PDB file of C-alpha atoms in Angstrom:
ATOM      1  CA  MET R 190     -69.573  75.855   4.454  1.00  0.00           C
ATOM      2  CA  ASN R 191     -69.240  74.616   1.024  1.00  0.00           C
ATOM      3  CA  PHE R 192     -67.942  71.068   0.933  1.00  0.00           C
ATOM      4  CA  THR R 193     -66.859  71.201  -2.661  1.00  0.00           C
ATOM      5  CA  SER R 194     -64.611  74.221  -2.526  1.00  0.00           C
ATOM      6  CA  PRO R 195     -60.903  73.531  -2.783  1.00  0.00           C
ATOM      7  CA  GLU R 196     -60.162  74.989   0.658  1.00  0.00           C
ATOM      8  CA  SER R 197     -62.690  72.755   2.337  1.00  0.00           C
ATOM      9  CA  LEU R 198     -61.323  69.732   0.467  1.00  0.00           C
ATOM     10  CA  VAL R 199     -57.892  70.487   1.819  1.00  0.00           C
ATOM     11  CA  PHE R 200     -59.350  70.865   5.303  1.00  0.00           C
ATOM     12  CA  TRP R 201     -61.313  67.651   5.136  1.00  0.00           C
ATOM     13  CA  THR R 202     -58.413  65.736   3.593  1.00  0.00           C
ATOM     14  CA  THR R 203     -56.097  66.965   6.310  1.00  0.00           C
ATOM     15  CA  LEU R 204     -58.627  66.130   9.004  1.00  0.00           C
ATOM     16  CA  ILE R 205     -59.216  62.631   7.615  1.00  0.00           C
ATOM     17  CA  PHE R 206     -55.478  62.113   7.309  1.00  0.00           C
ATOM     18  CA  VAL R 207     -54.874  63.191  10.912  1.00  0.00           C
ATOM     19  CA  VAL R 208     -57.695  60.950  12.180  1.00  0.00           C
ATOM     20  CA  PHE R 209     -56.435  58.087  10.030  1.00  0.00           C
ATOM     21  CA  PHE R 210     -52.909  58.679  11.312  1.00  0.00           C
ATOM     22  CA  LEU R 211     -54.063  58.721  14.953  1.00  0.00           C
ATOM     23  CA  LEU R 212     -56.113  55.562  14.470  1.00  0.00           C
ATOM     24  CA  MET R 213     -53.221  53.869  12.711  1.00  0.00           C
ATOM     25  CA  ARG R 214     -50.872  54.956  15.449  1.00  0.00           C
ATOM     26  CA  LYS R 215     -53.167  53.708  18.172  1.00  0.00           C
ATOM     27  CA  PHE R 216     -54.154  50.364  16.592  1.00  0.00           C
ATOM     28  CA  ALA R 217     -51.858  49.420  13.693  1.00  0.00           C
ATOM     29  CA  TRP R 218     -48.536  51.152  14.240  1.00  0.00           C
ATOM     30  CA  LYS R 219     -47.317  48.880  17.082  1.00  0.00           C
ATOM     31  CA  PRO R 220     -48.256  45.621  15.321  1.00  0.00           C
ATOM     32  CA  ILE R 221     -46.686  46.829  12.059  1.00  0.00           C
ATOM     33  CA  LEU R 222     -43.497  47.895  13.881  1.00  0.00           C
ATOM     34  CA  GLY R 223     -43.570  44.605  15.795  1.00  0.00           C
ATOM     35  CA  ALA R 224     -43.898  42.677  12.522  1.00  0.00           C
ATOM     36  CA  VAL R 225     -41.092  44.718  10.962  1.00  0.00           C
ATOM     37  CA  LYS R 226     -38.944  44.202  14.092  1.00  0.00           C
ATOM     38  CA  GLY R 227     -39.758  40.486  14.050  1.00  0.00           C
ATOM     39  CA  ARG R 228     -38.870  40.289  10.370  1.00  0.00           C
ATOM     40  CA  GLU R 229     -35.633  42.167  11.059  1.00  0.00           C
ATOM     41  CA  ASP R 230     -34.799  39.794  13.920  1.00  0.00           C
ATOM     42  CA  SER R 231     -35.658  36.840  11.720  1.00  0.00           C
ATOM     43  CA  ILE R 232     -33.390  38.139   8.957  1.00  0.00           C
ATOM     44  CA  ASN R 233     -30.586  38.817  11.466  1.00  0.00           C
ATOM     45  CA  ASN R 234     -30.979  35.313  12.919  1.00  0.00           C
ATOM     46  CA  ALA R 235     -30.933  33.845   9.435  1.00  0.00           C
ATOM     47  CA  LEU R 236     -27.772  35.827   8.631  1.00  0.00           C
ATOM     48  CA  LEU R 237     -26.144  34.616  11.876  1.00  0.00           C
ATOM     49  CA  ALA R 238     -27.187  31.060  11.127  1.00  0.00           C
ATOM     50  CA  ALA R 239     -25.770  31.413   7.619  1.00  0.00           C
ATOM     51  CA  GLU R 240     -22.530  32.826   9.003  1.00  0.00           C
ATOM     52  CA  ASN R 241     -22.306  29.997  11.557  1.00  0.00           C
ATOM     53  CA  ALA R 242     -23.033  27.465   8.826  1.00  0.00           C
ATOM     54  CA  LYS R 243     -20.345  29.069   6.676  1.00  0.00           C
ATOM     55  CA  LYS R 244     -17.829  28.844   9.544  1.00  0.00           C
ATOM     56  CA  GLU R 245     -18.866  25.262  10.221  1.00  0.00           C
ATOM     57  CA  MET R 246     -18.444  24.426   6.524  1.00  0.00           C
ATOM     58  CA  GLN R 247     -14.982  26.016   6.564  1.00  0.00           C
ATOM     59  CA  ASN R 248     -14.088  23.979   9.661  1.00  0.00           C
ATOM     60  CA  LEU R 249     -15.412  20.822   8.053  1.00  0.00           C
ATOM     61  CA  LYS R 250     -13.564  21.634   4.852  1.00  0.00           C
ATOM     62  CA  SER R 251     -10.279  22.176   6.711  1.00  0.00           C
ATOM     63  CA  ASP R 252     -10.848  18.969   8.726  1.00  0.00           C
ATOM     64  CA  ASN R 253     -11.643  17.180   5.497  1.00  0.00           C
ATOM     65  CA  GLU R 254      -8.464  18.510   3.892  1.00  0.00           C
ATOM     66  CA  LYS R 255      -6.426  17.419   6.928  1.00  0.00           C
ATOM     67  CA  LEU R 256      -7.933  13.943   6.786  1.00  0.00           C
ATOM     68  CA  LEU R 257      -7.327  13.790   3.065  1.00  0.00           C
ATOM     69  CA  ALA R 258      -3.707  14.885   3.528  1.00  0.00           C
ATOM     70  CA  GLU R 259      -3.230  12.271   6.266  1.00  0.00           C
ATOM     71  CA  ALA R 260      -4.800   9.613   4.066  1.00  0.00           C
ATOM     72  CA  ARG R 261      -2.512  10.583   1.187  1.00  0.00           C
ATOM     73  CA  ALA R 262       0.532  10.479   3.449  1.00  0.00           C
ATOM     74  CA  GLU R 263      -0.514   7.076   4.785  1.00  0.00           C
ATOM     75  CA  ARG R 264      -1.136   5.838   1.235  1.00  0.00           C
ATOM     76  CA  ASP R 265       2.296   7.068   0.132  1.00  0.00           C
ATOM     77  CA  LEU R 266       3.896   5.383   3.139  1.00  0.00           C
ATOM     78  CA  MET R 267       2.097   2.126   2.385  1.00  0.00           C
ATOM     79  CA  ILE R 268       3.161   2.290  -1.264  1.00  0.00           C
ATOM     80  CA  LYS R 269       6.749   2.991  -0.217  1.00  0.00           C
ATOM     81  CA  GLU R 270       6.731   0.063   2.209  1.00  0.00           C
ATOM     82  CA  ALA R 271       5.198  -2.197  -0.426  1.00  0.00           C
ATOM     83  CA  ARG R 272       7.911  -1.200  -2.909  1.00  0.00           C
ATOM     84  CA  GLU R 273      10.620  -1.854  -0.328  1.00  0.00           C
ATOM     85  CA  ILE R 274       9.120  -5.264   0.464  1.00  0.00           C
ATOM     86  CA  LYS R 275       8.889  -6.047  -3.253  1.00  0.00           C
ATOM     87  CA  GLU R 276      12.513  -5.027  -3.834  1.00  0.00           C
ATOM     88  CA  LYS R 277      13.645  -7.055  -0.818  1.00  0.00           C
ATOM     89  CA  MET R 278      11.712 -10.098  -2.024  1.00  0.00           C
ATOM     90  CA  ILE R 279      13.240  -9.753  -5.499  1.00  0.00           C
ATOM     91  CA  ALA R 280      16.737  -9.352  -4.048  1.00  0.00           C
ATOM     92  CA  ASP R 281      16.210 -12.359  -1.745  1.00  0.00           C
ATOM     93  CA  ALA R 282      14.909 -14.431  -4.642  1.00  0.00           C
ATOM     94  CA  LYS R 283      17.880 -13.413  -6.802  1.00  0.00           C
ATOM     95  CA  SER R 284      20.408 -14.236  -4.093  1.00  0.00           C
ATOM     96  CA  GLU R 285      18.688 -17.549  -3.354  1.00  0.00           C
ATOM     97  CA  ALA R 286      18.586 -18.397  -7.041  1.00  0.00           C
ATOM     98  CA  GLN R 287      22.243 -17.446  -7.393  1.00  0.00           C
ATOM     99  CA  ALA R 288      23.176 -19.581  -4.359  1.00  0.00           C
ATOM    100  CA  GLN R 289      21.234 -22.523  -5.738  1.00  0.00           C
ATOM    101  CA  GLY R 290      22.843 -22.005  -9.146  1.00  0.00           C
ATOM    102  CA  GLU R 291      26.285 -21.984  -7.556  1.00  0.00           C
ATOM    103  CA  LYS R 292      25.442 -25.159  -5.633  1.00  0.00           C
ATOM    104  CA  MET R 293      24.230 -26.780  -8.839  1.00  0.00           C
ATOM    105  CA  ILE R 294      27.411 -25.691 -10.642  1.00  0.00           C
ATOM    106  CA  GLU R 295      29.564 -27.059  -7.817  1.00  0.00           C
ATOM    107  CA  ALA R 296      27.582 -30.309  -7.841  1.00  0.00           C
ATOM    108  CA  ALA R 297      27.956 -30.522 -11.615  1.00  0.00           C
ATOM    109  CA  LYS R 298      31.713 -29.829 -11.341  1.00  0.00           C
ATOM    110  CA  ALA R 299      32.053 -32.504  -8.652  1.00  0.00           C
ATOM    111  CA  SER R 300      30.038 -34.937 -10.754  1.00  0.00           C
ATOM    112  CA  ILE R 301      32.124 -34.161 -13.830  1.00  0.00           C
ATOM    113  CA  GLU R 302      35.335 -34.552 -11.806  1.00  0.00           C
ATOM    114  CA  SER R 303      34.222 -37.891 -10.364  1.00  0.00           C
ATOM    115  CA  GLU R 304      33.115 -39.110 -13.799  1.00  0.00           C
ATOM    116  CA  LYS R 305      36.442 -37.890 -15.219  1.00  0.00           C
ATOM    117  CA  ASN R 306      38.332 -39.748 -12.501  1.00  0.00           C
ATOM    118  CA  ALA R 307      36.236 -42.854 -13.103  1.00  0.00           C
ATOM    119  CA  ALA R 308      36.840 -42.574 -16.846  1.00  0.00           C
ATOM    120  CA  MET R 309      40.580 -42.085 -16.260  1.00  0.00           C
ATOM    121  CA  ALA R 310      40.681 -45.097 -13.962  1.00  0.00           C
ATOM    122  CA  GLU R 311      38.769 -47.129 -16.535  1.00  0.00           C
ATOM    123  CA  LEU R 312      41.127 -45.920 -19.270  1.00  0.00           C
ATOM    124  CA  LYS R 313      44.174 -46.762 -17.136  1.00  0.00           C
ATOM    125  CA  ASN R 314      42.753 -50.199 -16.464  1.00  0.00           C
ATOM    126  CA  GLN R 315      42.121 -50.768 -20.151  1.00  0.00           C
ATOM    127  CA  VAL R 316      45.561 -49.431 -21.119  1.00  0.00           C
ATOM    128  CA  SER R 317      47.268 -51.552 -18.497  1.00  0.00           C
ATOM    129  CA  SER R 318      45.382 -54.704 -19.492  1.00  0.00           C
ATOM    130  CA  LEU R 319      46.068 -53.973 -23.166  1.00  0.00           C
ATOM    131  CA  SER R 320      49.727 -53.315 -22.351  1.00  0.00           C
ATOM    132  CA  LEU R 321      49.933 -56.565 -20.447  1.00  0.00           C
ATOM    133  CA  GLU R 322      48.352 -58.438 -23.318  1.00  0.00           C
ATOM    134  CA  ILE R 323      50.765 -56.839 -25.797  1.00  0.00           C
ATOM    135  CA  ALA R 324      53.720 -57.524 -23.509  1.00  0.00           C
ATOM    136  CA  GLU R 325      52.592 -61.090 -22.979  1.00  0.00           C
ATOM    137  CA  THR R 326      52.228 -61.628 -26.711  1.00  0.00           C
ATOM    138  CA  LEU R 327      55.632 -60.074 -27.411  1.00  0.00           C
ATOM    139  CA  LEU R 328      57.316 -62.073 -24.673  1.00  0.00           C
ATOM    140  CA  LYS R 329      55.845 -65.268 -25.942  1.00  0.00           C
ATOM    141  CA  GLU R 330      57.230 -64.570 -29.393  1.00  0.00           C
ATOM    142  CA  GLU R 331      60.583 -63.354 -28.063  1.00  0.00           C
ATOM    143  CA  LEU R 332      61.038 -66.193 -25.598  1.00  0.00           C
ATOM    144  CA  SER R 333      60.271 -68.833 -28.156  1.00  0.00           C
ATOM    145  CA  ASN R 334      63.648 -68.224 -29.753  1.00  0.00           C
ATOM    146  CA  LYS R 335      66.770 -68.889 -27.548  1.00  0.00           C
ATOM    147  CA  GLU R 336      68.954 -66.401 -29.343  1.00  0.00           C
ATOM    148  CA  ALA R 337      66.329 -63.692 -29.051  1.00  0.00           C
ATOM    149  CA  GLN R 338      66.053 -64.388 -25.307  1.00  0.00           C
ATOM    150  CA  THR R 339      69.723 -63.860 -24.785  1.00  0.00           C
ATOM    151  CA  LYS R 340      69.708 -60.589 -26.719  1.00  0.00           C
ATOM    152  CA  LEU R 341      66.726 -59.365 -24.667  1.00  0.00           C
ATOM    153  CA  VAL R 342      68.391 -60.181 -21.357  1.00  0.00           C
ATOM    154  CA  GLU R 343      71.591 -58.423 -22.410  1.00  0.00           C
ATOM    155  CA  LYS R 344      69.638 -55.410 -23.576  1.00  0.00           C
ATOM    156  CA  ILE R 345      67.754 -55.195 -20.288  1.00  0.00           C
ATOM    157  CA  LEU R 346      70.997 -55.487 -18.332  1.00  0.00           C
ATOM    158  CA  GLY R 347      72.538 -52.788 -20.450  1.00  0.00           C
ATOM    159  CA  ASP R 348      69.586 -50.475 -19.848  1.00  0.00           C
ATOM    160  CA  ALA R 349      69.631 -51.214 -16.126  1.00  0.00           C
ATOM    161  CA  LYS R 350      73.292 -50.224 -15.837  1.00  0.00           C
ATOM    162  CA  LEU R 351      72.663 -46.921 -17.515  1.00  0.00           C
ATOM    163  CA  ASN R 352      69.953 -45.880 -15.066  1.00  0.00           C
TER     164      ASN R 352
END
């Protein structure tokens, strides 16, 4: 047998391949398949974990959006209530200011009226005292003359009869 002929090389290559295949099958095939199976399981577990994480993230995102929407609604409600309180306070302050203004106007009117009445009374007193002084002065001059007194009495009697 010639070991260098092409037919013998094919024989020996096939024989070595078969022996190598049998040895690999007996000793290495199961660990390699086990490693591949383990890697496949590991990849599947990682994919499941990723899917679960994705679902969890979606749940958290939806919960987060709900909380955010609730917070916005609560904020809007608080702003609305604050505006209503502000408007009520402004309206109350306006009405109170208007009431106080009206009271002040009424007090001023009453004060003006009382001062007017006092001034009128003072004026009447001054006019009456001035009138009395004038009348007294005129009567003194008129009564100093007898003829003038008689004319005055007749005139007064004449006026009294007419009324």
